[in-house]
Coordinates of C-alpha atoms and ligand atoms in Angstrom, one line a residue:
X1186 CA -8.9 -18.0 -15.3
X1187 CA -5.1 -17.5 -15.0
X1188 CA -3.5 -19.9 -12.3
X1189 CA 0.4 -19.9 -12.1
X1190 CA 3.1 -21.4 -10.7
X1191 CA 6.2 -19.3 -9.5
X1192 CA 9.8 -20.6 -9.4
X1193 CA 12.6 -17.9 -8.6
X1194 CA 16.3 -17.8 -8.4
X1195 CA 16.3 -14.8 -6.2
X1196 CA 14.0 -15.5 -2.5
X1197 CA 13.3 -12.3 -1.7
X1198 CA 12.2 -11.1 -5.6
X1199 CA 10.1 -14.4 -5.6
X1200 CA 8.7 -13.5 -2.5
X1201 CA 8.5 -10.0 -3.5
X1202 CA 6.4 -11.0 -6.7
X1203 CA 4.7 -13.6 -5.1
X1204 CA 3.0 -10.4 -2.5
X1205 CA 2.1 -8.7 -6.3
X1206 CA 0.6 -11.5 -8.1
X1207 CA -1.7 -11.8 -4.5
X1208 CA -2.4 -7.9 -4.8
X1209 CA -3.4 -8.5 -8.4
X1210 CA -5.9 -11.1 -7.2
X1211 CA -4.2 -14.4 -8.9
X1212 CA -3.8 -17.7 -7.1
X1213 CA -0.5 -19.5 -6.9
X1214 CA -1.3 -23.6 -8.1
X1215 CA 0.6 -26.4 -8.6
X1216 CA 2.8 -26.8 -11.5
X1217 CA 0.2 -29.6 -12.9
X1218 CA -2.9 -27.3 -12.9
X1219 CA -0.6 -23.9 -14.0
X1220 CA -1.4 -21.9 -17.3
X1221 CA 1.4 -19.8 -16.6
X1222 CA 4.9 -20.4 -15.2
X1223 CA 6.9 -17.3 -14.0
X1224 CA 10.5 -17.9 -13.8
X1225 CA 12.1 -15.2 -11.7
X1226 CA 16.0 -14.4 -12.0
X1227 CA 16.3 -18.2 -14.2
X1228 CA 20.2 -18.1 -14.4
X1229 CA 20.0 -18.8 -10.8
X1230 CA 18.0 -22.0 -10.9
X1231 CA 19.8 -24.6 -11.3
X1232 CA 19.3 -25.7 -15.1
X1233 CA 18.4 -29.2 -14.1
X1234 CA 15.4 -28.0 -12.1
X1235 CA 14.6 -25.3 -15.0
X1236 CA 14.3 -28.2 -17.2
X1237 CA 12.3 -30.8 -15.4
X1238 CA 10.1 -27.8 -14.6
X1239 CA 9.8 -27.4 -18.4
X1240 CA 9.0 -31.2 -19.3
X1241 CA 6.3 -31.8 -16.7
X1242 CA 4.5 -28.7 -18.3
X1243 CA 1.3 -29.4 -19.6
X1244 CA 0.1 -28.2 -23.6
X1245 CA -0.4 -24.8 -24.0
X1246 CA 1.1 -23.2 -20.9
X1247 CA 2.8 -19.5 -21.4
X1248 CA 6.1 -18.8 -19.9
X1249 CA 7.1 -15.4 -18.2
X1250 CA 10.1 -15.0 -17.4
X1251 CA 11.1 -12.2 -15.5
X1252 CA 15.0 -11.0 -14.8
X1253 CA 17.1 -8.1 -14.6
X1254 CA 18.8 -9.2 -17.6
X1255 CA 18.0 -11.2 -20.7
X1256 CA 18.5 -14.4 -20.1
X1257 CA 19.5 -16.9 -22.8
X1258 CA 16.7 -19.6 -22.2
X1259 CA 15.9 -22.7 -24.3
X1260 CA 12.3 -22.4 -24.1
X1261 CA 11.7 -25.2 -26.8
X1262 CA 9.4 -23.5 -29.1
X1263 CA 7.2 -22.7 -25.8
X1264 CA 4.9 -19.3 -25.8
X1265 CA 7.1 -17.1 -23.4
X1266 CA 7.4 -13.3 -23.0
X1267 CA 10.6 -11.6 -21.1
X1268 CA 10.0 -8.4 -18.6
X1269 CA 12.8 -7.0 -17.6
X1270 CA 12.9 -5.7 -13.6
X1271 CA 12.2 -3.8 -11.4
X1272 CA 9.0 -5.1 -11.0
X1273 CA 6.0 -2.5 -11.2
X1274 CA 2.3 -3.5 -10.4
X1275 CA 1.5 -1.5 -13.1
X1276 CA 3.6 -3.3 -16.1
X1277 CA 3.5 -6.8 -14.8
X1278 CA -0.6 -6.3 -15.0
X1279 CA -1.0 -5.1 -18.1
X1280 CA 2.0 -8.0 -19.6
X1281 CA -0.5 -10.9 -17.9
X1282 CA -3.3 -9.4 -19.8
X1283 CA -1.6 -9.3 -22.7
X1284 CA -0.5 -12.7 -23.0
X1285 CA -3.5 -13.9 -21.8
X1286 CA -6.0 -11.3 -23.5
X1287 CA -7.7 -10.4 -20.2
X1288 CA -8.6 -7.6 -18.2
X1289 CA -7.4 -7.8 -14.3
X1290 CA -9.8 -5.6 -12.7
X1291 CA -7.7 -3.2 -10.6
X1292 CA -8.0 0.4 -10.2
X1293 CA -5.2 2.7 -10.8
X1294 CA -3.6 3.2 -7.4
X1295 CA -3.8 -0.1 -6.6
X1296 CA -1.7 -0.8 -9.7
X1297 CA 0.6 2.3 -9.9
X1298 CA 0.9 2.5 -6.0
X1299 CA 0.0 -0.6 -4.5
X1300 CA -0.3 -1.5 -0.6
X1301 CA 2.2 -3.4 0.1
X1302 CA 2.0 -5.3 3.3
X1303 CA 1.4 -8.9 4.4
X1304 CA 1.0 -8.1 8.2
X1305 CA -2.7 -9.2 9.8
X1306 CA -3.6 -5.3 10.1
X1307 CA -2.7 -4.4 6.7
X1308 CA -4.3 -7.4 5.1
X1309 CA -7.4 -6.6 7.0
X1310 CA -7.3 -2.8 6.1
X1311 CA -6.7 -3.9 2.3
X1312 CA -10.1 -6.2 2.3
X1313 CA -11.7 -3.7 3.8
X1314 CA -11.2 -0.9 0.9
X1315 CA -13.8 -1.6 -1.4
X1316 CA -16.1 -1.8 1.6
X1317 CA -15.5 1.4 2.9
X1318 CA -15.5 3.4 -0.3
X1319 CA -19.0 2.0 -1.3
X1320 CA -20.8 3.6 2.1
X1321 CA -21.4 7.1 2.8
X1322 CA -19.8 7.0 6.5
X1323 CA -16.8 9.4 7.4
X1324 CA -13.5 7.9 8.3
X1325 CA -10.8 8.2 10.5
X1326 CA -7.7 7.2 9.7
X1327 CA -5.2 7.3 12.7
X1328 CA -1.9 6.1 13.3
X1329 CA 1.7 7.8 13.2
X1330 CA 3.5 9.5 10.9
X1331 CA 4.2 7.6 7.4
X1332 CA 2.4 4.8 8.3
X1333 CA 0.1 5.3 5.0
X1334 CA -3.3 7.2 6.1
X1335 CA -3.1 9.3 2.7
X1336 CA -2.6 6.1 0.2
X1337 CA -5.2 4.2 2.1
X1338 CA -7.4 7.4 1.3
X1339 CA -6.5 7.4 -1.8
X1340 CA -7.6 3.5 -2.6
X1341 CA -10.9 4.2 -0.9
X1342 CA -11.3 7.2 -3.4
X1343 CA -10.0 4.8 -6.4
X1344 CA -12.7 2.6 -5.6
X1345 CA -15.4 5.5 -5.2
X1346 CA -14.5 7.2 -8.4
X1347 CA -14.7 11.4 -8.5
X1348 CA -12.1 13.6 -7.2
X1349 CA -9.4 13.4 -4.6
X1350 CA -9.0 16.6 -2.8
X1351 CA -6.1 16.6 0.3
X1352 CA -6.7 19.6 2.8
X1353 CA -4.1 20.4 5.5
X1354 CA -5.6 22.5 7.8
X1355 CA -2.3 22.9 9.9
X1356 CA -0.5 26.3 8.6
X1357 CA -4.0 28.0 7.7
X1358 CA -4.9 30.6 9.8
X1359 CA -7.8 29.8 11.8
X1360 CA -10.3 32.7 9.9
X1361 CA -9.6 31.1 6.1
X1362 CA -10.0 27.6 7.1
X1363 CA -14.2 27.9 6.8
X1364 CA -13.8 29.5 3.7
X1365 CA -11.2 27.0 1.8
X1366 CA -13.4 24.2 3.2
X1367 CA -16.8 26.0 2.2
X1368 CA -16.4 28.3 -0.2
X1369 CA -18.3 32.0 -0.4
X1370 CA -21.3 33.7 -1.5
X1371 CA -21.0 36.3 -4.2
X1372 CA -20.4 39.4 -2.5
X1373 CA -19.0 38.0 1.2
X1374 CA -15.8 39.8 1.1
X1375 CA -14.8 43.1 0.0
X1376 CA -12.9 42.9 -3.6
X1377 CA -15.2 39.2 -4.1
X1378 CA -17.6 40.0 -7.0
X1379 CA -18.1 36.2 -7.6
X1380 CA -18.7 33.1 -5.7
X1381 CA -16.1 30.6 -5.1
X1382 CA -16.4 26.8 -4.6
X1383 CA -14.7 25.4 -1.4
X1384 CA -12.8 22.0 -1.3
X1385 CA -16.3 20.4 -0.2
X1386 CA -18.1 21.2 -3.6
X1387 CA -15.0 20.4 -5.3
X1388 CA -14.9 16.9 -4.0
X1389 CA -18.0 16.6 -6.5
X1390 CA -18.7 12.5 -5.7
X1391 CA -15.1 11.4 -4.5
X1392 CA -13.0 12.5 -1.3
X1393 CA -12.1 15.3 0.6
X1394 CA -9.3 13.9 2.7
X1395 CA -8.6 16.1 5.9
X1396 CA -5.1 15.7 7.2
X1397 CA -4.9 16.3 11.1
X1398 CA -8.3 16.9 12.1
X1399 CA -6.8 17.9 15.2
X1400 CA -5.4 21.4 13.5
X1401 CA -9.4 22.4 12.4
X1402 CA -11.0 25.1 14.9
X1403 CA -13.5 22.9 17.4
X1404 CA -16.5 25.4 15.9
X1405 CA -15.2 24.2 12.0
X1406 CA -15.8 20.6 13.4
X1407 CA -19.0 21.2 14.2
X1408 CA -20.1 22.5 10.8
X1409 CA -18.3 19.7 9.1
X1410 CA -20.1 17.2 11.8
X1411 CA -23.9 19.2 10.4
X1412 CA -22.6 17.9 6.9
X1413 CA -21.7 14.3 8.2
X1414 CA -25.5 14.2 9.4
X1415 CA -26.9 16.2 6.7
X1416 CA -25.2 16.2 3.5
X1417 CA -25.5 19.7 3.3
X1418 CA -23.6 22.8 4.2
X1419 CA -22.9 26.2 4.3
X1420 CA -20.8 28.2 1.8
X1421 CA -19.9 31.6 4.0
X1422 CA -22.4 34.1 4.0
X1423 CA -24.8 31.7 2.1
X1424 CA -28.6 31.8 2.3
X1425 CA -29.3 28.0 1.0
X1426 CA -27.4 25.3 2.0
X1427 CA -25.6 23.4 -0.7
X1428 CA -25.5 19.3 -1.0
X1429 CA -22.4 17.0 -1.7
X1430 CA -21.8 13.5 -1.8
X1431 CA -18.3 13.8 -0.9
X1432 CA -17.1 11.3 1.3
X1433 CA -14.7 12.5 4.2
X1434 CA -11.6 10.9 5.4
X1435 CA -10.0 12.2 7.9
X1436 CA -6.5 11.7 9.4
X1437 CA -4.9 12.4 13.1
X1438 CA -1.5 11.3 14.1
X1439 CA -2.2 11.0 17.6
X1440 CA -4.4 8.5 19.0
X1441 CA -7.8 9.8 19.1
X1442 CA -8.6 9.8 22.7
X1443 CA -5.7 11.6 23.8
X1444 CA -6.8 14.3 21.0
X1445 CA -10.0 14.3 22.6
X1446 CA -8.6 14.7 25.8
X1447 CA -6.5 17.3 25.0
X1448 CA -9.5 19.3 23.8
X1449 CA -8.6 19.2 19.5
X1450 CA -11.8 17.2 18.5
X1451 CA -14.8 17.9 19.5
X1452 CA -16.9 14.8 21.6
X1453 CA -19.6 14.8 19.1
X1454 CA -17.4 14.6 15.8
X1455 CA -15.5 12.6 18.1
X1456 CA -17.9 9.5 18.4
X1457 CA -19.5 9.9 15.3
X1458 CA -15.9 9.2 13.6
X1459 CA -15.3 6.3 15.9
X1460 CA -17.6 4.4 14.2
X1461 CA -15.4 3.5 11.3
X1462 CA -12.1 4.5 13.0
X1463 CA -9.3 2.2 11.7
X1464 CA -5.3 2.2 12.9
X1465 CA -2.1 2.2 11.1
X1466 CA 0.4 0.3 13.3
X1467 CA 3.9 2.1 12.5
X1468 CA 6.8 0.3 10.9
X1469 CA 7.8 -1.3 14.4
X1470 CA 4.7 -2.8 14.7
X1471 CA 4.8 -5.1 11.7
X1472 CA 8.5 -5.3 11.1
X1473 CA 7.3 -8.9 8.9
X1474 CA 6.6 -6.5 5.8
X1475 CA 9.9 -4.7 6.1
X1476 CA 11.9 -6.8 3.6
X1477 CA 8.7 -6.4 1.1
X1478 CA 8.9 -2.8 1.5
X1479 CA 12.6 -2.4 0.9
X1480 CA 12.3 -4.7 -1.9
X1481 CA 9.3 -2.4 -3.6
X1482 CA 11.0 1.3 -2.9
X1483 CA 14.1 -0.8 -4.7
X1484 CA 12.1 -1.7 -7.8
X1485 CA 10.6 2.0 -7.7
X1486 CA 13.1 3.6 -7.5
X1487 CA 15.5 1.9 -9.7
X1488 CA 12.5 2.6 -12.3
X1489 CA 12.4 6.0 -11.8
X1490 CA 16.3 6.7 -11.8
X1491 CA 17.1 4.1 -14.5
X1492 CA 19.0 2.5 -12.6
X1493 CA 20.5 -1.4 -12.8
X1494 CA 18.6 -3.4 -9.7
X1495 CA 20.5 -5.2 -7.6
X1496 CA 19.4 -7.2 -4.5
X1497 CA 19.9 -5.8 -0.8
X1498 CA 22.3 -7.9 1.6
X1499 CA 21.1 -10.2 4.5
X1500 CA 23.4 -8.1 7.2
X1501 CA 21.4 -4.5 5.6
X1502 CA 18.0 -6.3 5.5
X1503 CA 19.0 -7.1 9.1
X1504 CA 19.9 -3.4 10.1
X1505 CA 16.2 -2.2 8.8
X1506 CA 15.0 -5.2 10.6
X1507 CA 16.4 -4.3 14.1
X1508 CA 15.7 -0.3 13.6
X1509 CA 13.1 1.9 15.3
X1510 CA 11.7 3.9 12.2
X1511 CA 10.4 6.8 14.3
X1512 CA 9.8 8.2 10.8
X1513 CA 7.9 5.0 9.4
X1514 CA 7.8 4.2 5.9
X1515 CA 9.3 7.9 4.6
X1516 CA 12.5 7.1 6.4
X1517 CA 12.1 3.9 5.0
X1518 CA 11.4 5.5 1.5
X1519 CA 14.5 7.7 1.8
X1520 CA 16.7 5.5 3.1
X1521 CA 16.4 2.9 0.0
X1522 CA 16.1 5.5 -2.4
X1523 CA 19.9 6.3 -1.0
X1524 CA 20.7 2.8 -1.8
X1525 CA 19.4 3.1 -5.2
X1526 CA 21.7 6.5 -5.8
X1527 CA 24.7 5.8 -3.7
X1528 CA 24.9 2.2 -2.2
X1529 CA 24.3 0.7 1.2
X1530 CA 26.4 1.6 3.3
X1531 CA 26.6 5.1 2.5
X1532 CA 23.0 5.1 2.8
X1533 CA 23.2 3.7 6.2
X1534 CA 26.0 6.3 7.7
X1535 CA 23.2 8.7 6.2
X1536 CA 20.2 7.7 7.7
X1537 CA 21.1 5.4 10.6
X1538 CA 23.7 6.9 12.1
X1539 CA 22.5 4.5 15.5
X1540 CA 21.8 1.9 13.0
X1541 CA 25.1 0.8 13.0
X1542 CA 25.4 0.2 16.1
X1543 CA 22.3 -1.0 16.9
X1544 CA 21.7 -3.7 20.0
X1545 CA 19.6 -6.1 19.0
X1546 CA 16.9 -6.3 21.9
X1547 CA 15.2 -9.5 23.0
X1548 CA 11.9 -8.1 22.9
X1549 CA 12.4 -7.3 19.2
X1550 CA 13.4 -10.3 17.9
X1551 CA 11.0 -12.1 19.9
X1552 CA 8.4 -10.2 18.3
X1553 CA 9.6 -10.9 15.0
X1554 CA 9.9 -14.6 15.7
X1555 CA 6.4 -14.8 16.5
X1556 CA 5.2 -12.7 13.4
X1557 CA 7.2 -15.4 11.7
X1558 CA 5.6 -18.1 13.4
X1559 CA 1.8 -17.1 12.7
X1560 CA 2.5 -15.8 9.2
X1561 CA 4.0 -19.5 8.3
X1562 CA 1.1 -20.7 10.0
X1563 CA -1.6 -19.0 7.8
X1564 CA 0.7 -20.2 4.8
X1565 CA 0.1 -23.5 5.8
X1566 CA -3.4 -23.6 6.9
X1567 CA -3.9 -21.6 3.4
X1568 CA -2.2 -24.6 1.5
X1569 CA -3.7 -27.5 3.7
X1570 CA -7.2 -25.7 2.8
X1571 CA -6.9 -25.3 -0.9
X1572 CA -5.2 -28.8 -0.7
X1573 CA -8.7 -29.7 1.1
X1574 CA -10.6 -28.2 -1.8
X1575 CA -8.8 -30.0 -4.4
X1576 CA -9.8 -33.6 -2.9
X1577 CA -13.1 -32.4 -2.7
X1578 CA -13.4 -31.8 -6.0
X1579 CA -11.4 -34.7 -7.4
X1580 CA -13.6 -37.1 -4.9
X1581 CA -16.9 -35.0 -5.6
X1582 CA -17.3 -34.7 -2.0
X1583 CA -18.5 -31.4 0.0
Ligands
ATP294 N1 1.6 -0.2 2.6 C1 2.3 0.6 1.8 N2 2.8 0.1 0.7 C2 3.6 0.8 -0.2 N3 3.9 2.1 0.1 C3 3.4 2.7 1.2 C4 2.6 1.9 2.1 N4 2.2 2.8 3.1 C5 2.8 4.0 2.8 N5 3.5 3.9 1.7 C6 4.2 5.0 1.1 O1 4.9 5.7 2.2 C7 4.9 7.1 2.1 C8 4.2 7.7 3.3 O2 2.8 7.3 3.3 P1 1.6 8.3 3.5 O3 2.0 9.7 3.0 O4 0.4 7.7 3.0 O5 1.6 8.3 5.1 P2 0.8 9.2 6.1 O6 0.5 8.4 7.3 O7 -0.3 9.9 5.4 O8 1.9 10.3 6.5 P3 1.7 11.8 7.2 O9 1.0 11.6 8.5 O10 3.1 12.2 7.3 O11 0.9 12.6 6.2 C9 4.1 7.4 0.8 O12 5.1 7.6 -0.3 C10 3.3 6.1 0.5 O13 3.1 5.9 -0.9

């Protein structure tokens, strides 16, 4: 069992890393009961707390050390390994494993694109994967724009196995949506000698992930809802009905009663979806995860450009903080990956042209101040419980 202790130079990284390492399923401990100690950004601890750190170790620890550049460390002969940032799920995984010969059971998106997010609603949403790719039930996934309905699809389907099939229904025409979703018999149109398998059949075991419901014909809905109850459907012009165990997701950006008011979902579909219908809040809503998000694009991006990492400014970190993101987390996306290329401010001029200028509102910082509060709060009743758990076990107690 790997438990580490974290000690960074850099708050935000260290918090940053801190969000990873609890994605990757590893507890933090205290320095006394670590087997690993990950020093983030060590040139700017102070040496004398590096070194203390480094003679209350106990035998056999291993070292990471983890900085944008190589730092010249006397390790004393200790077992350490050096990653060089940004800081990918992915590689800081599979380093742990290999210094410790392990196998961190994660599946692939949730180490190549991991859901970042310490807000209530995403923490909920994240516990709530594995669940949800293990039953047959359709979902619903609704909340704005860029608020991350396509990679929570795509962590139920990494849990589920199979394929991953995306369908936007919106700039189809209305007469080939049935067949892209379906398929064809041999034979159904003119010119077609063969059958062809729709999206459904091609979902084989995994997902077919339907972006805006709200843009499928009400009588398409229907047909779909006959395969929610049945597991079988149609192919167009078909005489036997064909099974799949594809699980549907489905996405609307609009809350679902005012699409069902406005006549785009059908009532039926409509309550059978409700029963596992789950909410994205938008960017505004959970403004707490902002400086985790900025901090990840940063790391992904400067990977993917090859580009030296630097850290963002309080006063920018404040500007994202006090913005509206009527785009969510692609505005988000683009503006950092602006940052990464050109630098902040040219970034900002860019992308929040009102951002300069913002007023900061009461109402938002009171918001934020009370995110604060309760996520501090968990923190601490977190600590105060493992602390709980550690007398218990020293004292034999229960
Ligand atoms: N919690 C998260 N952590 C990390 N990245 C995220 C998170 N949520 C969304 N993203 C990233 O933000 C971008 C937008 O997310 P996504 O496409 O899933 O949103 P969406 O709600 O499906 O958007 P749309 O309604 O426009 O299709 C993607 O690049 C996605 O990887």
């Amino acid at each position: 069992m790997i438990k580490y202790k974290l000690i960074s130079g850099d708050k935000l990284v260290g918090h940053y890393l801190s969000h990873l390492l609890t994605l990757a399923k590893l507890d933090e401990t205290r320095l006394e009961n670590a087997n690993l100690l990950i020093l983030v950004e060590p040139k700017k601890i102070p040496p004398q707390m590096v070194e203390s750190v480094l003679s209350r170790l106990r035998k056999n620890v291993k070292i990471l050390v983890i900085s944008q550049k190589t730092p010249s460390l006397d390790l004393k002969e200790k077992e350490s390994r050096f990653l060089k940032r940004p800081l990918l799920v992915s590689r800081l995984i599979s380093f742990i494993e290999e210094m410790f010969s392990s196998h961190l059971p994660l599946t692939r998106e949730e180490r190549e694109n991991p859901l970042i997010g310490k807000h209530a609603s995403i923490v909920k949403l994240r516990n709530f994967i594995p669940k949800l790719a293990s039953i047959p039930s359709p979902v619903l996934l609704w909340g704005a724009k860029g608020t991350g309905k396509e990679l929570i699809a795509r962590h139920i389907q990494a849990y589920r196995g199979g394929n991953f099939i995306k369908f936007s229904p919106q700039n189809l025409p209305s007469e080939m949506i049935e067949a892209v979703l379906f398929g064809f018999a041999a034979k159904t149109l003119p010119n077609i000698k063969k059958e062809k398998k729709g999206l459904l059949a091609r979902a084989g075991e995994g997902v077919l992930y339907i972006e805006n419901l709200d843009y499928l014909p009400l009588k398409t809905q229907i047909k779909l809802l006959s395969f929610i109850e049945s597991g079988y459907f149609y192919p167009l012009g078909a005489k036997e009905a064909v099974k799949s165990s594809a699980k549907l997701i489905v996405s609307l950006s609009r809350p679902p009663e005012e699409v069902l008011k406005a006549g785009k979902i059908h009532v039926e579909i409509f309550f059978r979806l409700s029963e596992f219908a789950l909410y994205l809040p938008s960017l505004k809503e959970r403004k707490i995860d902002i400086p985790l998000l900025a901090q990840h694009f940063l790391e992904h991006y400067a990977h993917l450009y090859h580009r030296e990492i630097f850290s963002l400014s309080a006063d920018f970190i404040e500007k994202l903080l006090f913005y509206s993101w009527p785009n969510n987390l692609n505005e988000l996306q683009n503006i950092i990956k602006d940052v990464v290329i050109w630098n902040e401010e040219e970034a900002l001029k860019k992308y929040l042209p009102q951002g300069l200028e913002i007023k900061l509102k009461f109402k938002d910082i009171e918001d934020l101040l009370s995110q604060l509060i309760q996520e501090e709060k968990r923190i601490k009743e977190r600590t105060v419980s493992s602390r709980k758990g550690q007398v218990s076990r020293r004292t034999g107690s229960r």
